Amino acid sequence: MTEIPYTVRRSARARRVRVNVHAHTGVEVVLPTRAPERAAAAAVSELRPWIERRLSDAQEVLARIAERGGTVPYLGTPLELVPEPGRTRVHRRGERLLVPDGDARPALERFYRRAARAEIAPRLDRATVLAGSSYQDLSIRRGSGRLSSAIGRATAKSAPG
């Protein structure tokens, strides 16, 4: 039986051993500051079947995303990424997104935030009127996981090379 490679991260906030499985970075074990190093190996050993299933699922997802290569989802529609030298902002032209050449992730994130604000603000305004309340500000924050990961995978796939 082969060993599962993993990285260890210490956290002052962690109260117990935690195992995270990421599609791109692999297995990460988060240990409380005072936990012995062998606790990481014990956790990986104990959770081996679960880790293997998660890694297998991640590989399947990455394969499906690779098939889409060079696209990102936008309101249920795949948009083709078109890198352009000298571009700093993302611009939508029909079913295509014109993106900066190279690492387009920061520009794509800004594009998605602007698009989210344009979709959510009118809905929030209507809902607060109906509820007879108000709000101070609408904040679109970085999500952990699917969307930001999908953006990273799609831009990496669309890069020339």
Protein backbone atom coordinates (compact mmCIF):
# COMPACT_ATOMS: atom_id res chain seq x y z
CA MET A 1 0.00 0.00 0.00
CA THR A 2 1.47 3.36 -1.06
CA GLU A 3 1.68 6.26 1.33
CA ILE A 4 -0.53 9.27 0.81
CA PRO A 5 1.62 12.40 0.58
CA TYR A 6 0.46 15.25 2.80
CA THR A 7 1.59 18.59 4.17
CA VAL A 8 1.35 19.70 7.77
CA ARG A 9 0.25 23.15 8.87
CA ARG A 10 0.30 24.25 12.50
CA SER A 11 -2.47 26.52 13.73
CA ALA A 12 -2.79 28.29 17.05
CA ARG A 13 -6.55 28.39 16.49
CA ALA A 14 -6.93 24.65 15.85
CA ARG A 15 -8.33 22.66 18.75
CA ARG A 16 -8.14 19.26 17.08
CA VAL A 17 -6.43 17.55 14.15
CA ARG A 18 -8.15 18.34 10.85
CA VAL A 19 -7.55 16.82 7.40
CA ASN A 20 -8.34 18.84 4.24
CA VAL A 21 -8.28 17.40 0.73
CA HIS A 22 -7.83 19.89 -2.12
CA ALA A 23 -7.97 19.06 -5.84
CA HIS A 24 -4.81 21.04 -6.65
CA THR A 25 -2.72 21.03 -3.51
CA GLY A 26 -3.49 17.55 -2.23
CA VAL A 27 -3.85 16.56 1.41
CA GLU A 28 -3.22 19.03 4.22
CA VAL A 29 -3.25 18.13 7.90
CA VAL A 30 -3.88 21.00 10.30
CA LEU A 31 -2.44 20.39 13.75
CA PRO A 32 -2.94 22.35 16.95
CA THR A 33 0.28 24.05 17.99
CA ARG A 34 1.09 21.56 20.72
CA ALA A 35 0.03 18.37 18.92
CA PRO A 36 2.83 15.89 18.18
CA GLU A 37 3.88 15.44 14.55
CA ARG A 38 2.87 11.77 14.66
CA ALA A 39 -0.77 12.89 15.07
CA ALA A 40 -0.73 13.92 11.40
CA ALA A 41 0.40 10.48 10.24
CA ALA A 42 -2.17 8.81 12.50
CA ALA A 43 -4.98 10.98 11.11
CA VAL A 44 -3.99 10.26 7.49
CA SER A 45 -3.78 6.54 8.25
CA GLU A 46 -7.16 6.48 10.00
CA LEU A 47 -8.90 8.54 7.30
CA ARG A 48 -7.20 6.81 4.37
CA PRO A 49 -10.39 5.42 2.70
CA TRP A 50 -12.11 8.82 2.94
CA ILE A 51 -9.00 10.64 1.64
CA GLU A 52 -8.66 8.25 -1.30
CA ARG A 53 -12.34 8.75 -2.22
CA ARG A 54 -11.97 12.53 -2.03
CA LEU A 55 -8.78 12.47 -4.16
CA SER A 56 -10.50 10.23 -6.72
CA ASP A 57 -13.52 12.55 -6.86
CA ALA A 58 -11.19 15.54 -7.27
CA GLN A 59 -9.41 13.85 -10.19
CA GLU A 60 -12.75 13.21 -11.91
CA VAL A 61 -13.76 16.85 -11.46
CA LEU A 62 -10.41 18.06 -12.79
CA ALA A 63 -10.80 15.78 -15.82
CA ARG A 64 -14.28 17.19 -16.55
CA ILE A 65 -12.96 20.73 -16.19
CA ALA A 66 -10.04 19.95 -18.49
CA GLU A 67 -12.57 18.86 -21.13
CA ARG A 68 -14.14 22.33 -20.94
CA GLY A 69 -10.66 23.87 -21.22
CA GLY A 70 -10.47 27.62 -21.64
CA THR A 71 -13.98 28.41 -20.42
CA VAL A 72 -15.54 29.65 -17.21
CA PRO A 73 -19.18 29.42 -16.10
CA TYR A 74 -21.25 32.60 -16.04
CA LEU A 75 -24.94 32.46 -15.06
CA GLY A 76 -25.30 28.95 -16.47
CA THR A 77 -23.44 29.68 -19.70
CA PRO A 78 -19.84 28.74 -20.45
CA LEU A 79 -17.82 31.74 -21.64
CA GLU A 80 -14.67 31.23 -23.69
CA LEU A 81 -11.54 32.90 -22.30
CA VAL A 82 -9.60 34.87 -24.91
CA PRO A 83 -6.21 36.13 -23.63
CA GLU A 84 -5.15 39.52 -25.03
CA PRO A 85 -1.70 41.05 -24.50
CA GLY A 86 -1.80 44.43 -22.75
CA ARG A 87 -5.32 43.95 -21.37
CA THR A 88 -5.73 44.62 -17.63
CA ARG A 89 -9.50 44.19 -17.23
CA VAL A 90 -11.94 41.50 -18.30
CA HIS A 91 -14.43 42.51 -20.98
CA ARG A 92 -17.36 40.39 -22.13
CA ARG A 93 -18.06 40.26 -25.84
CA GLY A 94 -20.97 37.90 -26.45
CA GLU A 95 -19.96 34.38 -25.44
CA ARG A 96 -16.31 35.39 -25.04
CA LEU A 97 -14.40 36.98 -22.18
CA LEU A 98 -11.40 39.03 -23.22
CA VAL A 99 -8.89 38.54 -20.40
CA PRO A 100 -5.34 39.70 -19.62
CA ASP A 101 -2.62 37.55 -21.13
CA GLY A 102 -0.86 35.48 -18.45
CA ASP A 103 -2.48 35.13 -15.01
CA ALA A 104 -6.02 36.40 -15.49
CA ARG A 105 -7.32 35.24 -12.11
CA PRO A 106 -7.24 38.63 -10.33
CA ALA A 107 -9.00 40.34 -13.26
CA LEU A 108 -11.56 37.52 -13.49
CA GLU A 109 -12.26 37.77 -9.78
CA ARG A 110 -12.90 41.53 -10.15
CA PHE A 111 -15.18 40.79 -13.13
CA TYR A 112 -17.21 38.25 -11.14
CA ARG A 113 -17.49 40.64 -8.19
CA ARG A 114 -18.81 43.43 -10.43
CA ALA A 115 -21.23 41.00 -12.08
CA ALA A 116 -22.40 39.69 -8.70
CA ARG A 117 -23.03 43.22 -7.46
CA ALA A 118 -25.04 44.02 -10.62
CA GLU A 119 -27.16 40.87 -10.12
CA ILE A 120 -27.61 41.06 -6.35
CA ALA A 121 -28.06 44.81 -5.64
CA PRO A 122 -31.46 45.19 -7.39
CA ARG A 123 -32.75 42.01 -5.79
CA LEU A 124 -31.58 43.15 -2.36
CA ASP A 125 -33.21 46.55 -2.88
CA ARG A 126 -36.56 44.91 -3.73
CA ALA A 127 -36.32 42.49 -0.80
CA THR A 128 -35.58 45.24 1.74
CA VAL A 129 -38.50 47.35 0.46
CA LEU A 130 -40.83 44.35 0.79
CA ALA A 131 -39.48 43.63 4.27
CA GLY A 132 -39.73 47.28 5.31
CA SER A 133 -36.08 47.44 6.30
CA SER A 134 -32.82 48.78 4.92
CA TYR A 135 -29.16 47.90 4.66
CA GLN A 136 -25.95 49.88 4.92
CA ASP A 137 -23.74 48.26 2.32
CA LEU A 138 -23.49 45.29 0.01
CA SER A 139 -20.19 43.45 0.29
CA ILE A 140 -19.10 40.84 -2.24
CA ARG A 141 -16.33 38.82 -0.63
CA ARG A 142 -14.01 36.15 -1.87
CA GLY A 143 -15.55 32.72 -1.68
CA SER A 144 -13.56 29.77 -0.54
CA GLY A 145 -13.76 26.94 -2.93
CA ARG A 146 -15.70 26.22 -6.04
CA LEU A 147 -15.90 29.51 -7.92
CA SER A 148 -12.42 30.77 -7.15
CA SER A 149 -11.04 27.29 -7.85
CA ALA A 150 -12.93 27.06 -11.14
CA ILE A 151 -11.54 30.42 -12.20
CA GLY A 152 -8.01 29.31 -11.38
CA ARG A 153 -8.35 26.04 -13.27
CA ALA A 154 -9.91 27.65 -16.33
CA THR A 155 -7.31 30.41 -16.58
CA ALA A 156 -4.47 27.96 -16.14
CA LYS A 157 -5.95 25.88 -18.97
CA SER A 158 -6.34 28.85 -21.31
CA ALA A 159 -2.77 30.06 -20.89
CA PRO A 160 -0.66 29.45 -24.00
CA GLY A 161 1.94 26.79 -23.75
